[in-house]
Tab-separated table of C-alpha atoms in Angstrom:
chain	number	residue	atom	x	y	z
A	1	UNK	CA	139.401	153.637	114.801
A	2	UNK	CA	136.671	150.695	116.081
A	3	UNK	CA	134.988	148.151	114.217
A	4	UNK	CA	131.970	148.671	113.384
A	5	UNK	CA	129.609	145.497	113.641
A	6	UNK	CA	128.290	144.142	110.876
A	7	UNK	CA	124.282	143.133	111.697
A	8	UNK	CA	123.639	139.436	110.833
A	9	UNK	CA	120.526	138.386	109.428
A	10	UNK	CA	118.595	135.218	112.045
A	11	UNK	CA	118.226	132.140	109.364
A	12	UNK	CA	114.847	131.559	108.903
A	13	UNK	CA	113.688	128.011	110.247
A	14	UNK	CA	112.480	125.947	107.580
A	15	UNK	CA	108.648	125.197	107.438
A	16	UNK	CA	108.004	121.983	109.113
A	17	UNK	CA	107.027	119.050	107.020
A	18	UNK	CA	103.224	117.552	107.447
A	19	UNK	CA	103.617	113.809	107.559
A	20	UNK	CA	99.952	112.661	105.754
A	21	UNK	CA	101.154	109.042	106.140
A	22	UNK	CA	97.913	107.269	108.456
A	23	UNK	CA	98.409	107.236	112.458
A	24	UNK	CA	99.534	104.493	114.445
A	25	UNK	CA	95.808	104.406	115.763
A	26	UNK	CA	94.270	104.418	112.080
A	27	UNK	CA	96.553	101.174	110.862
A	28	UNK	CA	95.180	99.464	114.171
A	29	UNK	CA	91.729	100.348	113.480
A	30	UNK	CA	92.164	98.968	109.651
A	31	UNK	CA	93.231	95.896	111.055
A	32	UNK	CA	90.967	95.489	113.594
A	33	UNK	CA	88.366	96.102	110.292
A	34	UNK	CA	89.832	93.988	108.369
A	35	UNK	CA	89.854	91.004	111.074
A	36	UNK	CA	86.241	91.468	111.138
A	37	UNK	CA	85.463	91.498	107.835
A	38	UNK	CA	87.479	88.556	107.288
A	39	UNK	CA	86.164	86.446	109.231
A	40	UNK	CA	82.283	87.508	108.271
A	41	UNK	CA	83.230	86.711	105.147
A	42	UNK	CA	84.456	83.167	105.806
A	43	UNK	CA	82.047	82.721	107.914
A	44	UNK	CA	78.838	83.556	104.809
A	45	UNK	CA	81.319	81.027	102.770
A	46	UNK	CA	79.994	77.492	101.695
A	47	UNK	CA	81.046	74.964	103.140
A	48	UNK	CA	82.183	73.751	99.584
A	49	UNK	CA	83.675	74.637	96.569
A	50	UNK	CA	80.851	72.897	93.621
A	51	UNK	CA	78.503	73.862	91.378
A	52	UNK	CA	75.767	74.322	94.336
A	53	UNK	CA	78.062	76.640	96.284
A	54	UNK	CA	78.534	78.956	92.816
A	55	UNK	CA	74.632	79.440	93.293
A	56	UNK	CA	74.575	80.337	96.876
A	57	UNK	CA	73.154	83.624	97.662
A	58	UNK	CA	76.091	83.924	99.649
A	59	UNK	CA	78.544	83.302	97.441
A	60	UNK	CA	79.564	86.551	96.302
A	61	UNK	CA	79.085	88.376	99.133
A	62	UNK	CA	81.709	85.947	101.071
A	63	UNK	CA	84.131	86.113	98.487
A	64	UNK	CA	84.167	90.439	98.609
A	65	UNK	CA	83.642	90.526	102.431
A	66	UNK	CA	86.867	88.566	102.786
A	67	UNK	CA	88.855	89.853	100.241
A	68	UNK	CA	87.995	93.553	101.541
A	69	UNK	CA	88.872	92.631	104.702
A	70	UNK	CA	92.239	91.261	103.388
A	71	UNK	CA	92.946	94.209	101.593
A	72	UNK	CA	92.715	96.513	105.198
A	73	UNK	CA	94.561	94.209	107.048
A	74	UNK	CA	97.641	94.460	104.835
A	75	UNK	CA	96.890	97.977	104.518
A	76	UNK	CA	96.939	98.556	108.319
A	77	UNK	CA	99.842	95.902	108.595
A	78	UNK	CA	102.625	98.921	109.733
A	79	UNK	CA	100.517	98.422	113.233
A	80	UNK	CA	101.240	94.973	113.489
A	81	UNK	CA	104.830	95.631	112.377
A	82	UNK	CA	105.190	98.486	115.343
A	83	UNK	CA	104.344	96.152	118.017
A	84	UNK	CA	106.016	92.440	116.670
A	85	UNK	CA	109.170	94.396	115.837
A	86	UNK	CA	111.264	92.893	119.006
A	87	UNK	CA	110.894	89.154	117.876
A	88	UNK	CA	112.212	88.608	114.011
A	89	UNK	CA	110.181	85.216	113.976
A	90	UNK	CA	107.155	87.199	114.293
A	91	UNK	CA	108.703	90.342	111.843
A	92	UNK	CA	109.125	87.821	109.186
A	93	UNK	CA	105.999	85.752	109.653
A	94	UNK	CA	104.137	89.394	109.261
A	95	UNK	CA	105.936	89.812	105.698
A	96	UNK	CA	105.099	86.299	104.517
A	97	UNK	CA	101.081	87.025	105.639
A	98	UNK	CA	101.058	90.101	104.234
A	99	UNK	CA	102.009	88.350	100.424
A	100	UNK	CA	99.276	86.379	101.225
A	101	UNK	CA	96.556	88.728	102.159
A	102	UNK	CA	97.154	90.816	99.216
A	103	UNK	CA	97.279	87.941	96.964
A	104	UNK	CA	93.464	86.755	98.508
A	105	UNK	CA	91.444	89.559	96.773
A	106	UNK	CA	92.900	88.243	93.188
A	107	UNK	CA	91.864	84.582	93.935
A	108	UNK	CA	88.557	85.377	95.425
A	109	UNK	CA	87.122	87.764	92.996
A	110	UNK	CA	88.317	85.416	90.607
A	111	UNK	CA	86.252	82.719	92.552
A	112	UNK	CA	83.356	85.155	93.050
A	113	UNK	CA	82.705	85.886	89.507
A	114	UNK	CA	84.295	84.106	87.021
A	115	UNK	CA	83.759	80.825	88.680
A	116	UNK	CA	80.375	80.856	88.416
A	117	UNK	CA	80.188	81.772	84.645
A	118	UNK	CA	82.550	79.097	83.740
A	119	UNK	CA	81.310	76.499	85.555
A	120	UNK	CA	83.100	73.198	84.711
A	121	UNK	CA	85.005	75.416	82.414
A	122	UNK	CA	86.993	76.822	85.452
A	123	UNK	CA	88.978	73.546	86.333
A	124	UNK	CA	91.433	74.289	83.723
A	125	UNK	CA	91.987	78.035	85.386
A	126	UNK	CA	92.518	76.783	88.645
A	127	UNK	CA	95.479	74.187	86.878
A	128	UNK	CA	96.648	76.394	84.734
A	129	UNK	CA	97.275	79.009	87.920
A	130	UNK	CA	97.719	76.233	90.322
A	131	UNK	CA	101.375	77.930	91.059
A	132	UNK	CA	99.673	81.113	92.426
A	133	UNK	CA	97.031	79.145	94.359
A	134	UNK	CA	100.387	77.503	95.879
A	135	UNK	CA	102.186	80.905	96.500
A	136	UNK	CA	98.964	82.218	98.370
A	137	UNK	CA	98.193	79.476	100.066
A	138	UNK	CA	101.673	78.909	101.421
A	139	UNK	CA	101.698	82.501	102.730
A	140	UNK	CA	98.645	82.074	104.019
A	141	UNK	CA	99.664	79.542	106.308
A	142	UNK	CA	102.901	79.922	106.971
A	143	UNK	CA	102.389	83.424	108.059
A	144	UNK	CA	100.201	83.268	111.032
A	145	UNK	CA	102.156	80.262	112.801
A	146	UNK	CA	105.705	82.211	112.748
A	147	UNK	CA	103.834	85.506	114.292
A	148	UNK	CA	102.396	83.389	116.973
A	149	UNK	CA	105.004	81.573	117.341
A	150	UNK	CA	107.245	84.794	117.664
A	151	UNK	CA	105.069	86.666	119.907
A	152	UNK	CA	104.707	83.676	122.345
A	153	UNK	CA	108.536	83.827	122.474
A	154	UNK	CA	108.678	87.164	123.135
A	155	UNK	CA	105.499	88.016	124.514
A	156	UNK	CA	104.373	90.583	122.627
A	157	UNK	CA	100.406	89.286	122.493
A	158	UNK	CA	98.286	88.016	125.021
A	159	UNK	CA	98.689	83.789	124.570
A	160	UNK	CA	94.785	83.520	123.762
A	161	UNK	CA	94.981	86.345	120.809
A	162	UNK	CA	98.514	84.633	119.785
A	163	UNK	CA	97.361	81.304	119.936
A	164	UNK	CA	94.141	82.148	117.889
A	165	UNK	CA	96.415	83.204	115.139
A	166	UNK	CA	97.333	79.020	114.378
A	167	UNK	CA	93.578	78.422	113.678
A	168	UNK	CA	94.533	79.324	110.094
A	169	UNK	CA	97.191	77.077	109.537
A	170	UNK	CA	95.566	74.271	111.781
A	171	UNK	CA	92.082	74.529	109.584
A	172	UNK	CA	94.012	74.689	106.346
A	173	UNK	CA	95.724	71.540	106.967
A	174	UNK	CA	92.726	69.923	108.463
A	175	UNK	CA	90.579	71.079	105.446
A	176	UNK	CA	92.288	68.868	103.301
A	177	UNK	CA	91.920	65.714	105.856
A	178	UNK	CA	88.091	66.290	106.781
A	179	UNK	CA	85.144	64.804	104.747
A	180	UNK	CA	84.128	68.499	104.020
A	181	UNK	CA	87.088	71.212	103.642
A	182	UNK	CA	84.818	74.041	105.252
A	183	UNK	CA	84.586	72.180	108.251
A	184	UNK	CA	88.420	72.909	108.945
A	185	UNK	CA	89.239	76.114	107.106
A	186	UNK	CA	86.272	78.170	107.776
A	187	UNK	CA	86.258	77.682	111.383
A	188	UNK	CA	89.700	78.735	111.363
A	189	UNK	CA	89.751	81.711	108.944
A	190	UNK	CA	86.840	82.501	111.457
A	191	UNK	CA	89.411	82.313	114.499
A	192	UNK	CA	92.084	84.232	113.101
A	193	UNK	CA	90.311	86.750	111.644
A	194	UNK	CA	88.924	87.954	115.105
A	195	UNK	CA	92.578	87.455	116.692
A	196	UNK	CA	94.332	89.299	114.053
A	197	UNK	CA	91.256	91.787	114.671
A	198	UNK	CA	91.786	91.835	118.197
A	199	UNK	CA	95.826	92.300	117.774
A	200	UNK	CA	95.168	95.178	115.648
A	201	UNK	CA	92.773	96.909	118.368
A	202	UNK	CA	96.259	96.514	120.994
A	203	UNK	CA	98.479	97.930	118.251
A	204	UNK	CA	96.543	101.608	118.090
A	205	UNK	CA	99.009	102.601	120.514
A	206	UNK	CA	102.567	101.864	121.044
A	207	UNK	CA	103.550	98.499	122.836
């Protein structure tokens, strides 16, 4: 008496998964965006914060160009992480910029629009939220210098793109020295925002 053999059935493979999260080349393109727009939108920015800059026809406009341009850079902020991921100087200084770019919109709409219908009236808003003005601004700054610092290190940017990076710290901290604040900042938010631009155009494709 044989056997007989008993026909098995072949498993059927499981349907592959779409992943719908954005390309590697998309997060470097929102970041290259978002460079731009950042720093056109410092750049349209008064040169003061006062009652004549509220009126500026290019007060608004400055104030959402930025902000919008914060808002891609965080969002695009995975391409940045792809290509400073050797160096954790650089990791962490992404993590710390990123609080502070999505932080930006909040305190620039705020400036854009309800500054200017407050007028002297705003004053006690900015001290009564002087701790997230702090919390921004800290991230702000402290963000850019430990990714350039990192990717000097490590070499994971060209030195000119790195190095642009510190005009954001460096103009903050001159700001508050200089005569006129825009003199240091804007030239600086200017600076990084076409190095962070140009670090997101080399992070469309793997490092």
């Amino acid at each position: 008496m044989t056997a007989t053999a008993v026909p098995t059935s072949t498993p059927t493979p499981a349907p592959a998964v779409r992943d719908h999260r954005p390309t590697l080349s998309l997060r470097g393109l929102a970041v290259t965006a978002g460079g731009v727009l950042f720093a056109v939108g410092n750049a349209l920015h008064p040169l003061e914060h006062d009652e004549a800059a509220h009126q500026a026809a290019t007060w608004v406009t400055a104030h959402v160009t930025f902000g919008a341009g914060a808002v891609l850079i965080a969002a695009g902020a995975g391409a940045l992480a792809a290509r400073l991921a050797r160096s954790r100087v650089a990791t962490l200084g992404l993590s710390v910029l990123w609080v502070g770019l999505v932080l930006i919109p909040v305190g620039g709409y705020t400036e854009a629009y309800v500054a200017p219908a407050m007028h002297h009236g705003f004053a006690a808003v900015e001290q009564a939220t002087l701790w997230f003005s702090v919390l921004a601004g800290t991230a702000t700054l402290l963000g850019p210098l430990l990714i350039a610092v990192g990717a000097l290190r490590s070499r994971l940017l060209p030195a000119p793109v790195a190095v642009s990076l510190l005009a954001l710290p460096v103009g903050g901290v001159l700001g508050g020295a200089l005569p006129v604040e825009g003199w240091g900042i804007i030239p600086g938010t200017v600076v990084f925002g076409l190095g962070i631009a140009a670090a997101g155009w080399m992070s469309r494709t793997p490092a």
